[in-house]
Coordinates of C-alpha atoms and ligand atoms in Angstrom, one line a residue:
M1 CA 0.0 0.0 0.0
N2 CA 1.5 3.4 -1.1
V3 CA 0.4 6.4 0.9
L4 CA 1.4 10.1 0.9
F5 CA 1.0 11.7 4.3
A6 CA 0.7 15.5 4.0
S7 CA 1.2 17.6 7.1
S8 CA 2.1 21.3 7.6
E9 CA 4.3 20.3 10.6
V10 CA 6.3 17.3 11.5
F11 CA 8.3 16.8 14.6
P12 CA 11.3 17.3 15.0
F13 CA 11.6 19.5 11.9
S14 CA 8.7 21.9 12.7
K15 CA 6.2 21.9 15.6
T16 CA 3.5 24.1 17.0
G17 CA 1.4 21.5 18.6
G18 CA 0.2 17.8 18.7
L19 CA -0.2 17.6 15.0
A20 CA 3.6 17.6 14.6
D21 CA 3.9 14.7 17.0
I22 CA 1.3 12.6 15.3
A23 CA 2.8 13.4 11.9
A24 CA 6.1 11.9 13.2
F25 CA 4.7 9.0 15.2
L26 CA 2.0 7.7 12.8
P27 CA 4.0 7.2 9.6
K28 CA 6.8 5.6 11.6
A29 CA 4.2 3.2 13.2
L30 CA 2.5 2.5 9.8
M31 CA 5.9 1.5 8.3
K32 CA 6.0 -1.3 10.9
E33 CA 2.6 -2.4 9.6
E34 CA 4.0 -2.6 6.1
V35 CA 2.5 0.6 4.7
N36 CA 4.9 2.3 2.2
I37 CA 4.4 5.9 3.4
Y38 CA 6.0 9.2 2.4
T39 CA 5.6 12.2 4.7
V40 CA 5.4 15.5 2.9
T41 CA 5.8 18.9 4.5
P42 CA 7.1 22.4 3.8
Y43 CA 10.7 23.2 4.0
Y44 CA 10.7 25.9 6.6
S45 CA 13.7 27.8 7.9
S46 CA 14.0 25.3 10.7
I47 CA 14.8 22.6 8.1
I48 CA 18.0 24.4 6.8
K49 CA 20.1 22.7 9.4
Y50 CA 19.2 19.3 7.9
H51 CA 20.1 20.4 4.4
D52 CA 23.3 18.4 4.0
K53 CA 21.3 15.2 4.7
L54 CA 18.7 15.9 2.0
E55 CA 18.6 14.6 -1.6
L56 CA 17.0 16.8 -4.3
I57 CA 14.5 14.5 -6.1
G58 CA 12.7 16.9 -8.4
E59 CA 11.2 20.3 -9.1
K60 CA 7.9 21.6 -10.5
T61 CA 6.4 24.9 -11.5
I62 CA 3.1 25.5 -9.7
Y63 CA 0.4 27.7 -11.2
F64 CA -2.2 29.1 -8.9
G65 CA -4.4 32.2 -9.4
L66 CA -2.4 34.5 -11.6
A67 CA 0.9 33.5 -10.0
N68 CA 3.4 30.8 -10.6
T69 CA 6.3 29.7 -8.6
K70 CA 8.9 26.9 -8.5
V71 CA 9.1 24.2 -5.8
Y72 CA 11.9 21.8 -5.1
Y73 CA 11.4 18.4 -3.5
Y74 CA 14.0 17.2 -1.1
L75 CA 14.0 13.7 0.4
L76 CA 15.3 12.7 3.8
N77 CA 15.5 8.9 4.1
Q78 CA 16.1 7.8 7.7
N79 CA 16.2 4.0 7.7
G80 CA 13.3 3.8 5.3
N81 CA 11.4 6.6 7.1
K82 CA 10.9 8.9 4.1
T83 CA 10.2 12.6 4.6
I84 CA 9.9 14.9 1.6
F85 CA 10.3 18.7 2.1
I86 CA 8.8 21.1 -0.4
Q87 CA 11.1 24.0 -0.8
N88 CA 10.0 27.5 -1.8
Q89 CA 12.1 30.1 0.0
H90 CA 9.7 32.9 -0.5
Y91 CA 6.7 31.2 0.9
Y92 CA 8.1 29.0 3.6
E93 CA 11.5 30.1 4.9
R94 CA 10.2 32.6 7.5
D95 CA 10.6 33.3 11.2
Y96 CA 7.5 31.3 12.3
F97 CA 5.0 28.9 10.8
Y98 CA 1.6 30.4 10.5
G99 CA -0.2 33.7 10.9
F100 CA 0.9 35.5 7.7
E101 CA -1.3 37.5 5.4
D102 CA -0.6 35.1 2.5
D103 CA -1.3 31.9 4.4
D104 CA -4.0 31.2 1.8
K105 CA -1.3 31.2 -0.9
R106 CA 1.3 29.3 1.2
Y107 CA -1.0 26.4 1.8
M108 CA -2.6 26.4 -1.6
L109 CA 0.9 26.1 -3.0
F110 CA 1.5 23.3 -0.5
S111 CA -1.7 21.5 -1.7
Y112 CA -0.7 21.8 -5.4
A113 CA 2.9 20.8 -4.6
V114 CA 1.7 17.6 -2.8
L115 CA -0.4 16.6 -5.8
E116 CA 2.5 17.3 -8.2
L117 CA 4.8 15.2 -6.1
I118 CA 2.8 12.1 -7.1
D119 CA 4.0 12.7 -10.6
I120 CA 7.6 12.6 -9.6
L121 CA 7.5 9.5 -7.3
D122 CA 8.2 6.2 -9.0
V123 CA 5.4 4.4 -7.2
N124 CA 1.7 4.6 -7.6
I125 CA 0.2 6.5 -4.7
Q126 CA -3.2 5.0 -3.7
L127 CA -4.2 7.3 -0.9
I128 CA -3.3 10.8 0.3
H129 CA -3.7 11.2 4.0
L130 CA -4.5 14.9 4.7
N131 CA -4.2 16.7 8.0
D132 CA -6.1 19.8 8.9
W133 CA -7.0 22.9 6.9
Q134 CA -3.5 23.4 5.4
T135 CA -4.2 20.3 3.2
G136 CA -8.0 20.9 2.8
P137 CA -8.0 22.0 -0.8
I138 CA -6.3 18.8 -2.0
P139 CA -9.3 16.6 -2.7
Y140 CA -11.0 19.4 -4.7
L141 CA -7.9 20.1 -6.7
L142 CA -7.5 16.4 -7.3
D143 CA -11.0 16.1 -8.7
E144 CA -10.9 19.3 -10.7
H145 CA -7.4 19.3 -12.2
Y146 CA -5.8 15.9 -12.0
R147 CA -8.3 13.0 -12.4
Y148 CA -7.8 12.8 -16.2
R149 CA -4.2 11.7 -15.7
D150 CA -3.6 7.9 -15.3
K151 CA -1.6 8.2 -12.1
Y152 CA -4.4 10.2 -10.4
K153 CA -7.5 8.3 -11.6
H154 CA -7.9 6.1 -8.6
I155 CA -6.3 8.1 -5.8
H156 CA -8.4 8.3 -2.6
T157 CA -8.1 10.8 0.3
L158 CA -8.5 10.7 4.0
L159 CA -8.8 13.9 5.9
T160 CA -7.8 13.9 9.6
I161 CA -9.1 16.8 11.7
H162 CA -6.8 17.5 14.5
N163 CA -8.5 20.7 15.6
L164 CA -11.8 22.0 14.2
E165 CA -11.2 25.5 15.5
Y166 CA -8.5 26.2 12.8
Q167 CA -10.2 26.2 9.4
G168 CA -8.2 28.3 7.0
S169 CA -10.8 30.9 6.4
F170 CA -10.1 33.7 3.9
T171 CA -11.8 36.4 1.9
Y172 CA -13.6 35.7 -1.4
D173 CA -10.5 36.7 -3.3
T174 CA -8.8 33.5 -2.3
S175 CA -11.2 31.5 -4.5
R176 CA -9.1 32.4 -7.6
L177 CA -6.3 30.2 -6.2
F178 CA -8.4 27.1 -6.9
N179 CA -8.1 27.8 -10.7
T180 CA -11.7 26.8 -11.4
E181 CA -15.0 28.5 -11.9
F182 CA -16.5 29.7 -8.6
N183 CA -17.7 26.7 -6.6
Y184 CA -19.7 26.5 -3.3
T185 CA -17.7 23.5 -2.2
Y186 CA -15.1 25.7 -0.6
I187 CA -17.4 28.6 0.5
H188 CA -18.6 28.8 4.1
F189 CA -20.5 31.9 5.4
N190 CA -19.3 34.0 2.5
R191 CA -15.7 33.1 3.0
V192 CA -13.4 30.6 1.4
N193 CA -12.8 27.8 3.9
Y194 CA -10.1 25.3 3.2
L195 CA -11.2 22.8 5.9
K196 CA -14.8 22.8 4.6
A197 CA -13.5 22.1 1.1
G198 CA -11.7 19.0 2.5
I199 CA -14.8 17.9 4.5
E200 CA -16.9 18.1 1.3
R201 CA -14.6 16.2 -1.0
A202 CA -12.3 13.8 1.0
S203 CA -13.2 10.2 0.5
K204 CA -13.3 9.7 4.3
I205 CA -12.8 11.9 7.3
N206 CA -11.7 11.1 10.8
T207 CA -10.7 12.9 13.9
V208 CA -8.4 12.0 16.7
S209 CA -10.6 10.5 19.4
P210 CA -14.0 8.7 19.3
N211 CA -15.5 11.2 21.8
Y212 CA -14.4 14.3 19.8
R213 CA -15.9 12.6 16.7
N214 CA -19.3 12.7 18.3
E215 CA -18.8 16.2 19.8
I216 CA -18.0 17.9 16.5
L217 CA -21.4 16.9 15.2
T218 CA -23.0 19.2 17.7
E219 CA -23.4 23.0 17.6
E220 CA -21.4 23.4 20.9
F221 CA -18.2 21.8 19.5
G222 CA -18.8 22.1 15.8
F223 CA -17.3 25.5 15.2
T224 CA -20.0 26.2 12.6
L225 CA -19.0 23.2 10.6
D226 CA -21.3 20.8 12.4
G227 CA -23.7 21.0 9.5
A228 CA -21.1 20.1 6.9
L229 CA -19.9 17.3 9.1
N230 CA -23.3 15.9 9.8
N231 CA -23.8 15.6 6.0
R232 CA -20.8 13.3 6.0
S233 CA -21.4 11.6 9.3
D234 CA -21.4 8.1 7.7
D235 CA -17.9 8.7 6.5
L236 CA -16.6 10.2 9.8
T237 CA -14.8 8.1 12.4
G238 CA -12.7 8.7 15.5
I239 CA -9.3 7.1 16.1
L240 CA -7.5 7.8 19.3
N241 CA -4.0 9.3 19.0
G242 CA -1.1 7.4 20.6
I243 CA 2.2 8.5 21.9
D244 CA 5.7 7.2 21.1
Y245 CA 7.0 5.2 24.1
D246 CA 10.5 5.3 22.6
I247 CA 10.4 9.1 23.2
F248 CA 8.2 9.2 26.3
N249 CA 9.6 6.6 28.6
P250 CA 10.8 7.5 32.1
S251 CA 13.1 4.5 32.2
K252 CA 15.1 5.5 29.2
D253 CA 14.4 9.2 28.6
K254 CA 17.7 11.0 28.3
L255 CA 16.1 14.4 28.7
I256 CA 15.1 13.9 32.3
Y257 CA 17.4 14.2 35.4
K258 CA 16.9 10.6 36.6
N259 CA 15.4 7.6 35.0
Y260 CA 12.8 5.6 36.9
T261 CA 10.5 2.6 36.6
T262 CA 7.6 1.4 38.8
R263 CA 10.2 -0.1 41.1
N264 CA 12.0 3.1 42.1
L265 CA 9.1 5.4 41.3
K266 CA 9.0 7.4 44.5
L267 CA 12.7 8.0 44.7
G268 CA 12.9 8.7 40.9
K269 CA 10.2 11.3 40.9
K270 CA 11.5 13.0 44.0
K271 CA 15.0 13.3 42.5
N272 CA 13.5 14.8 39.3
K273 CA 11.5 17.3 41.3
E274 CA 14.5 18.2 43.5
L275 CA 16.7 18.9 40.5
L276 CA 14.1 20.8 38.5
L277 CA 13.2 23.1 41.3
K278 CA 16.9 23.6 42.1
E279 CA 17.7 24.4 38.4
Y280 CA 14.9 27.0 38.4
N281 CA 15.9 28.3 41.8
I282 CA 12.6 27.5 43.5
K283 CA 13.4 26.9 47.2
T284 CA 10.5 25.0 48.5
N285 CA 9.4 21.9 50.4
L286 CA 10.3 18.9 48.3
D287 CA 7.6 16.7 49.9
A288 CA 4.9 19.0 48.7
P289 CA 3.0 18.1 45.5
L290 CA 4.1 19.7 42.2
I291 CA 1.3 20.7 39.9
S292 CA 2.1 21.5 36.3
Y293 CA 0.7 22.6 33.0
I294 CA 2.5 22.3 29.6
G295 CA 0.9 23.5 26.5
R296 CA -0.2 26.4 24.3
L297 CA -1.6 29.3 26.3
A298 CA -4.8 29.5 24.2
S299 CA -8.4 29.8 25.3
Q300 CA -9.0 26.3 24.1
K301 CA -7.0 25.0 27.0
G302 CA -9.1 26.4 29.8
I303 CA -6.3 28.6 31.1
E304 CA -8.9 30.9 32.8
L305 CA -9.7 28.0 35.1
I306 CA -6.1 27.6 36.1
E307 CA -5.8 31.4 36.6
S308 CA -8.8 31.5 38.8
V309 CA -7.7 28.7 41.2
M310 CA -3.9 29.1 41.4
E311 CA -3.6 31.7 44.1
D312 CA -6.1 30.0 46.3
I313 CA -4.2 26.8 46.1
I314 CA -0.9 28.5 46.8
Q315 CA -2.3 30.2 49.9
N316 CA -4.3 27.2 51.2
S317 CA -2.0 24.3 50.5
N318 CA 1.7 23.5 50.3
A319 CA 1.5 22.6 46.6
N320 CA 3.8 24.2 44.1
F321 CA 3.3 25.0 40.4
F322 CA 5.4 24.7 37.2
I323 CA 4.0 26.1 34.0
L324 CA 5.5 25.8 30.5
G325 CA 4.1 27.5 27.5
S326 CA 3.5 30.6 25.4
G327 CA 0.6 32.1 23.6
D328 CA -1.9 34.8 24.4
E329 CA -0.3 37.7 26.1
K330 CA -2.9 38.0 28.9
Y331 CA -2.0 34.5 30.1
Q332 CA 1.7 35.0 29.8
N333 CA 1.4 38.2 31.8
F334 CA -0.6 36.4 34.5
F335 CA 1.9 33.6 34.9
N336 CA 4.8 36.0 34.9
Y337 CA 3.0 38.0 37.6
I338 CA 2.3 35.0 39.8
K339 CA 5.8 33.8 39.4
D340 CA 7.1 37.1 40.6
K341 CA 4.7 37.2 43.5
Y342 CA 5.5 33.7 44.7
P343 CA 9.1 33.0 43.4
N344 CA 9.5 30.0 45.8
R345 CA 6.2 28.4 44.9
V346 CA 5.8 28.9 41.1
G347 CA 8.0 28.2 38.1
Y348 CA 7.1 29.6 34.7
Y349 CA 9.0 29.2 31.5
Q350 CA 7.6 31.3 28.7
G351 CA 8.3 29.7 25.3
Y352 CA 8.7 26.3 23.7
N353 CA 11.2 23.9 25.3
E354 CA 11.1 20.2 24.5
S355 CA 13.7 19.1 27.0
L356 CA 12.1 21.1 29.8
A357 CA 8.7 19.6 29.0
H358 CA 10.1 16.1 29.6
K359 CA 11.7 17.3 32.9
I360 CA 8.4 18.7 34.1
Y361 CA 6.4 15.6 33.2
A362 CA 8.9 13.6 35.2
A363 CA 9.1 15.9 38.2
S364 CA 5.3 16.6 38.6
D365 CA 2.8 14.9 40.7
I366 CA -0.3 16.4 39.2
F367 CA -0.9 17.7 35.6
L368 CA -3.7 20.1 34.7
M369 CA -5.7 19.9 31.5
P370 CA -9.1 21.7 32.1
S371 CA -9.6 22.3 28.3
N372 CA -12.8 23.9 26.9
F373 CA -12.5 21.4 24.1
E374 CA -9.7 18.8 23.3
P375 CA -9.6 16.8 20.1
C376 CA -7.4 14.2 21.8
G377 CA -4.7 15.8 23.9
L378 CA -1.3 14.3 24.3
G379 CA -0.2 16.0 27.6
Q380 CA -2.5 13.8 29.7
M381 CA -1.2 10.6 28.1
I382 CA 2.4 11.6 28.5
S383 CA 1.9 12.6 32.1
M384 CA 0.3 9.3 32.9
R385 CA 3.4 7.6 31.4
Y386 CA 5.5 9.6 33.8
A387 CA 3.3 8.6 36.8
T388 CA 1.9 12.1 37.0
V389 CA -1.8 12.2 37.7
P390 CA -3.9 14.2 35.2
I391 CA -6.9 16.4 36.2
V392 CA -8.9 16.9 33.1
R393 CA -12.2 18.2 31.9
E394 CA -14.5 15.5 30.5
V395 CA -14.3 16.5 26.9
G396 CA -13.0 15.1 23.7
G397 CA -10.1 12.7 24.0
L398 CA -9.6 13.6 27.6
K399 CA -12.7 11.7 28.4
D400 CA -11.6 8.8 26.3
T401 CA -8.2 8.5 28.0
V402 CA -8.5 9.4 31.7
K403 CA -10.6 7.1 33.9
P404 CA -11.9 9.1 36.8
Y405 CA -10.8 8.1 40.3
N406 CA -13.5 6.3 42.2
K407 CA -12.9 6.4 45.9
Y408 CA -15.3 3.6 46.6
T409 CA -13.8 1.0 44.3
N410 CA -10.2 2.5 44.3
E411 CA -10.2 2.5 40.5
G412 CA -9.2 5.1 37.9
T413 CA -6.2 6.8 36.5
G414 CA -6.8 10.5 37.2
F415 CA -9.4 13.0 38.2
S416 CA -12.0 14.6 35.9
F417 CA -14.9 17.1 36.1
Y418 CA -17.3 18.5 33.6
D419 CA -18.7 21.9 34.7
K420 CA -16.6 24.8 33.6
D421 CA -16.6 26.1 37.1
H422 CA -13.6 27.1 39.1
Y423 CA -15.1 25.8 42.3
V424 CA -15.6 22.4 40.8
F425 CA -12.0 22.4 39.3
K426 CA -10.6 23.6 42.6
D427 CA -12.3 20.8 44.5
K428 CA -10.7 18.3 42.2
I429 CA -7.3 19.7 42.7
Y430 CA -7.7 19.7 46.5
E431 CA -9.0 16.1 46.3
A432 CA -5.7 15.2 44.5
I433 CA -3.6 17.2 46.9
N434 CA -5.2 15.5 49.9
M435 CA -4.8 12.1 48.5
Y436 CA -1.2 12.8 47.7
T437 CA -0.6 14.1 51.3
Y438 CA -2.8 11.9 53.5
E439 CA -3.3 8.6 51.5
P440 CA 0.1 7.8 50.1
V441 CA -0.7 4.1 49.6
K442 CA -3.7 5.0 47.5
W443 CA -1.7 7.6 45.6
S444 CA 1.0 5.1 44.9
Q445 CA -1.6 2.7 43.5
L446 CA -3.2 5.5 41.4
I447 CA 0.1 6.5 39.8
R448 CA 1.0 2.9 39.0
R449 CA -2.4 2.4 37.3
A450 CA -1.9 5.6 35.3
M451 CA 1.6 4.5 34.3
K452 CA 0.4 1.1 33.0
E453 CA -2.2 2.5 30.6
D454 CA -1.3 1.7 27.1
F455 CA -1.5 4.6 24.6
G456 CA 1.1 3.1 22.3
L457 CA 1.3 3.8 18.6
K458 CA 0.7 0.2 17.5
Q459 CA -3.1 0.2 18.1
M460 CA -3.4 3.6 16.5
A461 CA -1.4 2.5 13.4
K462 CA -3.5 -0.7 13.1
K463 CA -6.7 1.3 13.1
Y464 CA -5.4 3.7 10.5
K465 CA -4.3 0.8 8.3
S466 CA -7.6 -0.8 8.4
L467 CA -9.3 2.5 7.6
Y468 CA -6.9 2.9 4.6
N469 CA -7.8 -0.6 3.5
E470 CA -11.5 0.2 3.8
I471 CA -11.1 3.4 1.7
I472 CA -8.9 1.9 -1.0
G473 CA -11.0 -1.3 -1.1
G474 CA -14.3 0.6 -1.2
Ligands
ADP501 P1 -2.3 20.9 21.0 O1 -2.0 20.0 19.8 O2 -3.7 21.4 21.1 O3 -1.3 22.0 21.2 P2 -1.7 18.4 22.5 O4 -1.8 18.1 24.0 O5 -2.4 17.6 21.6 O6 -2.1 20.0 22.3 O7 -0.1 18.4 22.2 C1 0.8 19.3 22.7 C2 2.2 18.7 22.6 O8 3.1 19.7 22.6 C3 2.5 17.8 23.8 O9 3.5 16.9 23.4 C4 3.2 18.9 24.7 O10 4.1 18.2 25.6 C5 3.9 19.7 23.8 N1 4.1 21.1 24.2 C6 3.2 22.1 24.2 N2 3.7 23.3 24.6 C7 5.0 23.0 24.8 C8 6.1 23.9 25.2 N3 5.9 25.2 25.5 N4 7.3 23.4 25.3 C9 7.5 22.0 25.0 N5 6.5 21.2 24.6 C10 5.3 21.7 24.5

């Protein structure tokens, strides 16, 4: 089976969020399931440092709207794991990834370039796996401009929605980039919408957890595309993301201070906590629980809830906090303020830092994810692997992955709540702090259960492979 996997970001070459992780993990896992897969992604400035390892495999001139431009295809082959970078200096080699005025052109170019790549490859691609709005135009362009060519006649498409909030919505002018007569396929509320074009035309659609699959069919979580998705609900499935246990494994992880397993868990976590707090000059009680958050500071993540409980917890318990992330200025300002006010209780690192993220997962006792919505979420799965107890809102993939603690049966792998209410959230945090402090045996059982959960890549890859088979077969 020959598959092209198109993603606007791929770890470790480019990353703003979980999409990059999945775009790295999934093709790698599918290779093991004997899928011949090529990952294709833009050549951003962050790729330049890999340039010596790349092989130029072709070039094409792309015509879109009234413009045309050249792209170069560079292959990186790492033990059979094939990544192809699409180079166009003008459109991609910039200081950051998204948020430019010409993003419509940048990702229309990417969409065309992915389709043109098929012409260059010496295998017959059977399926293009698309990810998010940046690849949304592909099925439409395929139908309108490529079907008459032999190599394209039988190609199928799968669109994976990693986050419905981001849709690639542009003014009417963008419609000329499709090089066709005006068509309502890509119009949504009087704007061009790349994700909607993908939803309309992809052979099948999926999203990254079963629960989020159901949620996006409702007005509350549908971000105005629930109607379009309901029209395709028979072709819409949910496959839970997984995480790479070669990367996230406390017994082998080279980024953390001290490795640990279930056998030296208590000591291992304590050492990681001690060294993290020392490195960040936080002089505090090492026996107190460490509560953390790692992620984008965006309203999606329910940061308001964290803001509204943090000071209360600092004042009324011995718990400490470590926050890692950047995003909206108002949240950054808040965390900077609270760090300055309580320098020996709070750590805050503003920015993106892969190695610090691992250190925090390993050092923490409690991990917060009170998201307003969460397609799947990786943070809660990673934290469980590091024996850090997640406290999550019961939405999207958080609901699919965290089993709420039941004090009567002593079951569960974390804590969860539904109401977007800071009293409810605060109660859950105190419940966790109290258990950590006063019921160490139960706590130790809880973290061991969390650690043993299996969110490995194999089951995810198997499900994608069977979906690929279904699409190609049908
Ligand atoms: P989203 O894709 O919505 O941003 P996910 O939970 O699916 O959220 O994935 C986020 C991933 O990015 C996790 O692997 C998390 O550890 C990582 N991450 C997020 N912010 C940072 C940061 N500031 N530094 C390092 N890693 C981060």
